[in-house]
Coordinates of C-alpha atoms and ligand atoms in Angstrom, one line a residue:
Chain A
M1 CA 270.5 64.2 -65.3
S2 CA 267.0 65.5 -65.7
K3 CA 266.1 69.1 -65.4
T4 CA 263.2 70.0 -63.5
I5 CA 261.4 73.3 -64.4
S6 CA 258.6 74.8 -62.3
I7 CA 256.3 77.6 -64.3
H8 CA 254.9 80.0 -61.8
S9 CA 252.9 83.1 -61.5
F10 CA 251.6 85.1 -58.4
R11 CA 248.2 85.5 -60.2
G12 CA 246.0 83.3 -62.2
G13 CA 245.0 83.6 -65.6
T14 CA 248.4 84.8 -66.5
G15 CA 249.1 82.2 -69.3
K16 CA 250.9 80.0 -66.9
S17 CA 249.2 76.5 -68.5
N18 CA 249.5 77.9 -72.3
T19 CA 253.1 78.7 -71.5
T20 CA 253.9 75.4 -70.0
A21 CA 252.0 73.0 -72.6
N22 CA 253.8 75.2 -75.4
L23 CA 257.4 75.2 -73.8
A24 CA 257.1 71.3 -73.0
A25 CA 255.6 70.7 -76.6
Q26 CA 258.7 72.7 -78.4
V27 CA 261.4 71.1 -76.2
A28 CA 260.0 67.6 -77.0
M29 CA 259.9 68.8 -80.9
A30 CA 263.5 69.3 -80.1
G31 CA 264.0 65.6 -79.3
K32 CA 264.2 65.6 -75.5
R33 CA 262.1 63.5 -73.2
V34 CA 259.7 65.6 -71.5
A35 CA 257.0 65.0 -68.8
I36 CA 254.4 68.0 -67.5
V37 CA 253.1 67.6 -64.1
D38 CA 249.7 69.7 -63.1
T39 CA 250.3 70.4 -59.5
D40 CA 247.6 72.7 -59.9
I41 CA 245.3 70.7 -57.9
Q42 CA 242.9 73.2 -57.3
S43 CA 242.2 74.6 -60.6
P44 CA 243.6 71.8 -63.0
G45 CA 243.7 73.2 -66.7
I46 CA 246.6 71.9 -68.7
H47 CA 244.9 69.0 -70.0
V48 CA 242.2 70.5 -72.1
L49 CA 245.4 71.8 -74.2
F50 CA 246.2 68.1 -75.0
G51 CA 242.8 67.5 -75.7
L52 CA 242.2 65.3 -72.5
D53 CA 238.6 65.4 -70.6
E54 CA 237.8 63.6 -67.7
K55 CA 237.1 60.0 -69.4
K56 CA 240.1 60.3 -71.4
M57 CA 242.4 61.0 -69.0
G58 CA 242.3 57.6 -66.9
K59 CA 244.4 57.9 -63.7
T60 CA 245.4 61.2 -62.2
L61 CA 247.5 62.6 -59.5
N62 CA 245.0 62.5 -57.3
D63 CA 244.8 58.8 -57.6
F64 CA 248.6 58.6 -57.0
L65 CA 248.1 60.8 -53.9
A66 CA 245.6 58.7 -52.5
G67 CA 247.6 55.6 -52.8
R68 CA 245.5 54.1 -55.5
C69 CA 248.2 53.6 -58.2
P70 CA 251.7 54.2 -58.7
I71 CA 252.9 57.7 -60.3
E72 CA 254.0 55.7 -63.7
E73 CA 250.2 54.8 -64.4
V74 CA 249.1 58.4 -64.2
A75 CA 251.7 59.4 -67.0
F76 CA 249.4 60.0 -70.2
N77 CA 251.8 59.4 -73.1
I78 CA 250.8 62.5 -75.6
G79 CA 253.0 61.3 -78.4
E80 CA 250.4 58.4 -78.9
H81 CA 247.2 59.9 -78.5
V82 CA 247.3 63.6 -79.8
G83 CA 243.8 63.4 -81.4
D84 CA 243.2 65.1 -84.6
A85 CA 244.1 68.7 -83.6
Q86 CA 246.0 70.3 -86.4
G87 CA 249.2 71.7 -83.9
R88 CA 249.2 68.6 -82.1
Q89 CA 249.5 66.0 -84.9
A90 CA 253.4 67.6 -85.0
L91 CA 253.6 65.7 -81.6
I92 CA 253.1 62.2 -82.7
G93 CA 256.2 59.9 -81.8
K94 CA 257.7 62.3 -79.5
D95 CA 258.5 61.5 -76.0
L96 CA 256.0 63.6 -74.3
W97 CA 253.9 62.7 -71.1
L98 CA 251.2 64.4 -69.1
I99 CA 250.2 63.6 -65.2
P100 CA 247.0 65.3 -65.1
S101 CA 245.2 66.6 -61.8
S102 CA 241.5 65.5 -61.5
M103 CA 238.6 67.1 -62.9
N104 CA 236.2 65.6 -60.4
S105 CA 235.0 68.1 -58.0
G106 CA 234.8 65.3 -55.5
E107 CA 238.4 64.4 -55.8
I108 CA 239.3 68.4 -55.8
S109 CA 237.3 69.0 -52.7
K110 CA 238.7 66.0 -50.9
I111 CA 242.2 67.4 -51.4
L112 CA 241.4 71.0 -50.5
R113 CA 239.9 69.5 -47.1
D114 CA 242.3 66.9 -46.2
G115 CA 245.5 67.9 -47.6
Y116 CA 247.9 65.4 -48.7
D117 CA 251.4 64.0 -48.3
V118 CA 254.0 66.3 -49.5
N119 CA 256.7 63.6 -49.1
M120 CA 254.6 61.5 -51.5
M121 CA 254.3 64.0 -54.2
N122 CA 258.0 64.6 -53.9
K123 CA 258.9 61.0 -54.5
G124 CA 256.4 60.6 -57.2
L125 CA 258.2 63.4 -59.2
K126 CA 261.7 61.8 -58.5
T127 CA 260.2 58.4 -59.6
L128 CA 258.7 60.0 -62.7
R129 CA 262.1 61.5 -63.7
K130 CA 263.9 58.0 -63.4
A131 CA 260.9 55.8 -64.8
L132 CA 260.7 58.2 -68.1
E133 CA 264.2 59.0 -68.3
L134 CA 263.3 62.5 -68.6
D135 CA 265.5 65.2 -69.9
Y136 CA 262.9 67.8 -68.6
L137 CA 260.3 67.9 -66.1
F138 CA 257.9 70.7 -66.4
I139 CA 256.1 71.9 -63.6
D140 CA 252.5 73.8 -63.9
T141 CA 251.9 75.3 -60.4
H142 CA 249.0 76.7 -58.7
P143 CA 249.0 80.6 -59.0
G144 CA 250.4 82.2 -55.7
L145 CA 252.7 80.7 -52.7
N146 CA 251.7 77.7 -50.9
E147 CA 253.0 74.2 -49.9
E148 CA 253.4 72.5 -53.1
T149 CA 254.3 75.7 -54.8
L150 CA 257.1 76.2 -52.7
L151 CA 258.1 72.4 -53.0
S152 CA 258.3 73.0 -56.6
I153 CA 260.3 76.0 -56.4
V154 CA 262.7 74.1 -53.8
I155 CA 263.4 71.2 -56.0
S156 CA 263.7 73.1 -59.1
D157 CA 266.6 73.7 -61.4
V158 CA 264.8 76.5 -63.0
L159 CA 262.4 78.8 -61.9
I160 CA 260.0 80.4 -64.8
I161 CA 257.6 83.4 -63.5
I162 CA 255.1 84.9 -65.8
L163 CA 253.8 88.1 -65.1
R164 CA 251.6 90.8 -67.2
P165 CA 252.7 94.1 -67.3
D166 CA 250.4 95.0 -64.6
Q167 CA 251.3 96.6 -61.3
Q168 CA 249.5 93.8 -59.3
D169 CA 251.7 91.2 -61.1
F170 CA 254.8 93.3 -60.7
Q171 CA 254.1 93.3 -56.8
G172 CA 253.7 89.8 -56.7
T173 CA 256.3 88.6 -58.6
A174 CA 258.6 90.7 -56.5
V175 CA 257.5 88.8 -53.7
T176 CA 258.0 85.3 -55.4
V177 CA 261.5 86.5 -56.8
D178 CA 262.5 87.1 -53.1
I179 CA 261.3 83.9 -51.7
A180 CA 262.9 81.8 -54.6
R181 CA 266.2 83.9 -54.0
S182 CA 266.2 83.0 -50.3
L183 CA 265.6 79.3 -50.8
D184 CA 268.7 79.0 -53.3
V185 CA 267.0 78.8 -56.6
P186 CA 269.8 78.0 -59.0
A187 CA 268.3 79.9 -61.9
M188 CA 265.3 82.0 -62.6
R189 CA 263.6 83.7 -65.7
L190 CA 261.0 85.8 -66.2
L191 CA 258.4 85.7 -69.0
V192 CA 256.4 88.6 -69.9
N193 CA 252.7 87.6 -71.4
K194 CA 249.8 89.6 -72.9
A195 CA 252.0 92.5 -73.6
L196 CA 249.9 94.9 -75.8
T197 CA 251.4 95.0 -79.2
R198 CA 251.9 98.9 -79.0
Y199 CA 254.4 98.7 -76.4
D200 CA 258.0 98.5 -77.3
F201 CA 259.1 95.0 -76.2
D202 CA 262.8 95.9 -75.8
Q203 CA 262.1 98.5 -73.4
V204 CA 259.6 96.0 -71.6
R205 CA 262.3 93.9 -71.2
A206 CA 264.9 96.2 -70.1
T207 CA 262.6 97.8 -67.2
V208 CA 261.6 94.5 -65.9
E209 CA 265.0 93.2 -66.2
A210 CA 266.3 96.3 -64.0
S211 CA 263.6 96.1 -61.5
Y212 CA 264.0 92.3 -60.4
G213 CA 267.7 91.8 -61.5
V214 CA 266.3 88.4 -63.4
K215 CA 266.7 87.9 -67.1
V216 CA 263.8 88.1 -69.3
S217 CA 263.4 85.1 -71.5
G218 CA 260.9 86.7 -73.7
V219 CA 258.2 89.1 -74.1
L220 CA 255.1 87.8 -75.6
P221 CA 251.9 89.6 -77.1
L222 CA 248.6 89.6 -76.1
N223 CA 247.1 87.2 -78.6
E224 CA 243.5 87.5 -79.8
D225 CA 244.2 84.3 -82.3
M226 CA 245.0 82.4 -78.9
V227 CA 241.8 83.6 -77.6
D228 CA 240.0 82.7 -80.2
M229 CA 241.5 78.9 -80.4
G230 CA 239.6 78.7 -77.0
S231 CA 242.3 76.2 -75.7
A232 CA 241.7 73.9 -78.2
D233 CA 245.3 73.0 -79.4
I234 CA 249.1 74.1 -78.7
F235 CA 249.2 77.5 -80.4
S236 CA 253.1 77.4 -81.1
L237 CA 252.4 74.2 -83.1
R238 CA 249.1 75.0 -85.1
Y239 CA 250.6 78.6 -85.8
P240 CA 254.5 78.5 -85.6
D241 CA 255.0 81.5 -87.7
H242 CA 253.1 84.0 -85.2
P243 CA 254.9 86.4 -83.2
W244 CA 253.6 84.7 -79.7
S245 CA 254.8 81.2 -81.1
V246 CA 258.3 83.0 -82.2
G247 CA 258.4 84.2 -78.8
I248 CA 257.8 80.8 -76.8
K249 CA 260.4 79.4 -79.2
G250 CA 262.8 81.6 -78.0
V251 CA 262.2 80.9 -74.4
A252 CA 262.2 76.8 -75.3
Q253 CA 266.0 77.9 -77.3
D254 CA 266.9 79.3 -74.0
I255 CA 265.9 76.3 -71.9
L256 CA 267.7 74.0 -74.3
E257 CA 270.8 76.0 -74.5
N258 CA 271.1 77.9 -70.9
L259 CA 269.5 76.0 -68.7
Chain B
M1 CA 259.3 92.8 -47.7
S2 CA 260.3 90.4 -44.5
G3 CA 256.9 90.6 -43.2
V4 CA 255.5 88.6 -45.8
F5 CA 257.9 85.9 -45.1
D6 CA 257.3 85.8 -41.3
Q7 CA 253.6 85.7 -41.9
L8 CA 253.6 82.8 -44.4
H9 CA 256.6 81.2 -42.0
N10 CA 254.0 81.6 -38.8
Q11 CA 251.2 80.4 -40.8
I12 CA 252.8 77.5 -42.4
G13 CA 254.8 76.8 -39.4
G14 CA 252.0 76.9 -37.0
Q15 CA 249.7 74.2 -38.3
D16 CA 249.7 70.6 -37.9
E17 CA 252.7 70.5 -35.5
D18 CA 252.3 66.6 -34.5
S19 CA 252.6 65.3 -37.8
G20 CA 256.1 66.3 -37.9
G21 CA 258.4 67.1 -40.7
I22 CA 258.9 70.6 -42.2
S23 CA 257.8 73.0 -45.0
P24 CA 260.0 74.3 -47.9
L25 CA 259.8 77.7 -46.5
D26 CA 261.6 76.7 -43.1
L27 CA 264.8 75.8 -45.5
R28 CA 265.3 79.8 -45.2
D29 CA 266.1 80.2 -42.0
L30 CA 269.0 77.0 -42.3
P31 CA 272.4 77.7 -42.1
D32 CA 274.2 77.8 -45.7
N33 CA 275.7 74.2 -45.8
Q34 CA 272.4 72.8 -44.0
R35 CA 270.0 74.6 -46.6
R36 CA 272.2 73.1 -49.2
I37 CA 272.3 69.4 -48.2
M38 CA 268.5 69.7 -47.9
R39 CA 267.9 71.2 -51.2
M40 CA 269.9 68.1 -52.2
M41 CA 267.9 65.7 -50.0
I42 CA 264.5 66.9 -51.0
T43 CA 265.5 66.6 -54.8
E44 CA 266.8 63.0 -54.3
V45 CA 264.4 62.2 -51.6
E46 CA 266.4 59.6 -50.1
L47 CA 270.3 58.8 -50.4
P48 CA 273.0 56.5 -48.5
Y49 CA 275.2 58.5 -46.2
T50 CA 278.4 57.3 -48.3
E51 CA 276.7 59.1 -51.5
I52 CA 276.1 62.2 -49.5
R53 CA 279.4 62.2 -48.2
E54 CA 280.6 62.2 -51.5
W55 CA 278.7 64.8 -52.9
A56 CA 279.8 67.1 -50.0
E57 CA 283.4 66.1 -50.2
D58 CA 284.4 69.2 -51.8
F59 CA 282.7 71.9 -49.7
M60 CA 282.3 70.2 -46.2
S61 CA 284.8 68.0 -43.8
Q62 CA 283.3 64.6 -42.8
D63 CA 283.1 66.1 -39.2
D64 CA 281.0 69.2 -40.3
L65 CA 279.0 67.1 -42.5
D66 CA 278.4 64.5 -39.6
E67 CA 277.4 67.3 -37.3
A68 CA 275.1 69.0 -39.8
L69 CA 273.2 65.4 -40.7
A70 CA 272.8 65.0 -37.1
D71 CA 271.2 68.5 -36.4
L72 CA 269.0 67.9 -39.4
V73 CA 267.8 64.5 -38.0
M74 CA 267.3 66.2 -34.5
Q75 CA 265.3 69.0 -36.2
G76 CA 263.0 66.6 -38.1
W77 CA 264.4 67.8 -41.3
L78 CA 265.8 64.0 -42.2
I79 CA 265.0 60.7 -41.1
R80 CA 267.9 58.5 -40.4
M81 CA 267.3 54.9 -41.4
G82 CA 269.6 51.6 -40.9
E83 CA 272.5 50.7 -38.6
T84 CA 275.2 49.7 -40.9
N85 CA 274.2 51.1 -44.3
I86 CA 272.6 54.4 -43.4
V87 CA 270.3 55.8 -45.2
Y88 CA 268.9 59.2 -45.0
E89 CA 265.4 60.5 -46.1
A90 CA 263.9 64.1 -46.5
N91 CA 260.8 64.7 -44.2
L92 CA 258.4 66.9 -45.8
R93 CA 255.2 67.6 -43.7
R94 CA 251.7 67.0 -45.0
K95 CA 249.8 69.4 -46.6
A96 CA 247.1 70.7 -44.4
G97 CA 243.3 71.5 -45.4
S98 CA 242.1 74.6 -46.4
E99 CA 241.9 76.9 -43.2
L100 CA 245.5 77.2 -43.4
A101 CA 245.4 78.3 -46.9
K102 CA 242.8 81.1 -46.5
S103 CA 244.6 82.5 -43.4
V104 CA 248.0 82.5 -45.6
W105 CA 246.4 84.5 -48.4
A106 CA 244.8 86.9 -45.9
N107 CA 248.0 87.6 -44.5
L108 CA 249.8 87.8 -47.4
D109 CA 247.1 90.3 -49.0
K110 CA 247.4 92.3 -45.9
K111 CA 251.1 92.5 -45.9
I112 CA 251.2 93.0 -49.8
A113 CA 248.7 96.2 -49.3
E114 CA 251.0 97.6 -46.4
A115 CA 254.4 97.5 -48.1
Q116 CA 252.6 98.9 -51.3
K117 CA 251.1 101.8 -49.3
A118 CA 254.4 102.2 -47.8
R119 CA 256.1 102.6 -51.2
D120 CA 253.6 104.7 -52.3
E121 CA 254.0 107.2 -49.7
A122 CA 258.0 106.9 -50.1
M123 CA 257.3 107.8 -53.6
E124 CA 255.3 110.7 -52.7
D125 CA 257.9 112.2 -50.5
I126 CA 260.5 111.9 -53.0
N127 CA 258.1 113.4 -55.8
N128 CA 257.3 116.4 -53.1
Q129 CA 261.2 116.9 -52.6
A130 CA 261.6 116.9 -56.4
S131 CA 259.0 119.7 -57.1
Ligands
ADP1 N1 249.3 86.3 -74.7 C1 248.1 85.8 -74.4 N2 246.9 86.9 -75.3 C2 245.8 86.4 -74.8 N3 245.3 85.4 -74.1 C3 246.1 84.5 -73.6 C4 247.5 84.7 -73.6 N4 247.9 83.9 -72.9 C5 247.0 83.2 -72.5 N5 245.7 83.4 -72.8 C6 244.4 83.3 -72.3 O1 244.3 83.6 -71.0 C7 243.8 82.6 -70.4 C8 244.2 82.0 -69.2 O2 245.3 81.0 -69.7 P1 246.0 79.9 -69.0 O3 247.2 79.7 -69.7 O4 245.1 78.9 -68.8 O5 246.8 80.7 -67.8 P2 246.8 80.2 -66.1 O6 247.2 79.0 -66.0 O7 248.0 81.2 -65.5 O8 245.7 80.3 -65.3 C9 243.1 81.5 -71.3 O9 242.0 81.5 -71.8 C10 244.4 81.8 -72.5 O10 243.5 81.2 -73.8
MG2 MG1 246.6 77.1 -65.0

């Protein structure tokens, strides 16, 4: 049985795409069959971390939603095309696919203007789970709450909500947690990202867990080296011993063992 | 915070009426068993009646299941297909264009600001009482 894991945040720039890419990569490194779907159609970004640009990515989720191709044709095999990035090399031969969203502005505005068939998106996700015989399907969602985010929450076995230690994120996360609870999501985790290194991480974890009644799967530090890398690679593969990477591997372990 | 749900619900629920189908947010208002059925049906997309019955065996009688399915079909959550080998399919509504998203956001922001203000005032009261 494949598990669907949605990665969500109430606001953008929280680290959702980096977290999703690194978690999926770590789970694939453990020998699992993994796909990532970029349902952030309005502001796609995760493809960059895998070295894809508009030319290389070929067919996109937008082509599928417009009825131009089956979803299997959109799945880009990362294990066969890792490029020459130092971290991604580790993924050669692994079973990891990316279903990218289009970076073409015309395609993006078409979806914004006309909407799309949510049944079709849902069927596409189901087809992927079957056709690729997935153990895990990761969904990188658009920040905030909208139709596709709600769909991804409903079909998820696990919802991971990322937040920064910041009042605005705290408020928004409370809304998302309440909605996910009211939709009976089977399992939820919180992941704190961009925590200042001078904080006491154990205390951050305890405070957040107490406020939401949801398990915190990790507290990840604000990471200057990640900024420095400029989205050119999968951070935890390039710098496996960095505290951020150790944290993300802990979350991957939580997924593999408990979820 | 139920105001936020209601606003989202009104906004998402109010648009694009004639295209039929439901929004994931509507799930909250279903009776528990119907929500359980719909969560499973949305995940599986479509299933033969026989498989749904097998899945529901442990927690619902066949009569209750049949009634729930008929109810969900009537409300537009499920589409029933076939005569002898009946198959049910989940019926999610088309995502509308951007006008909607803007108004949802405007309302959500407003509601959260209100909730935050209410909370701040409550905190102030508590602090005042303590001192
Ligand atoms: N822990 C972190 N410390 C510092 N910068 C980070 C961290 N996590 C992510 N970033 C940076 O923040 C920006 C947004 O990250 P991204 O993963 O694209 O977020 P989202 O998908 O939530 O918008 C990127 O420039 C990324 O390199
Ligand atoms: Mg992103």
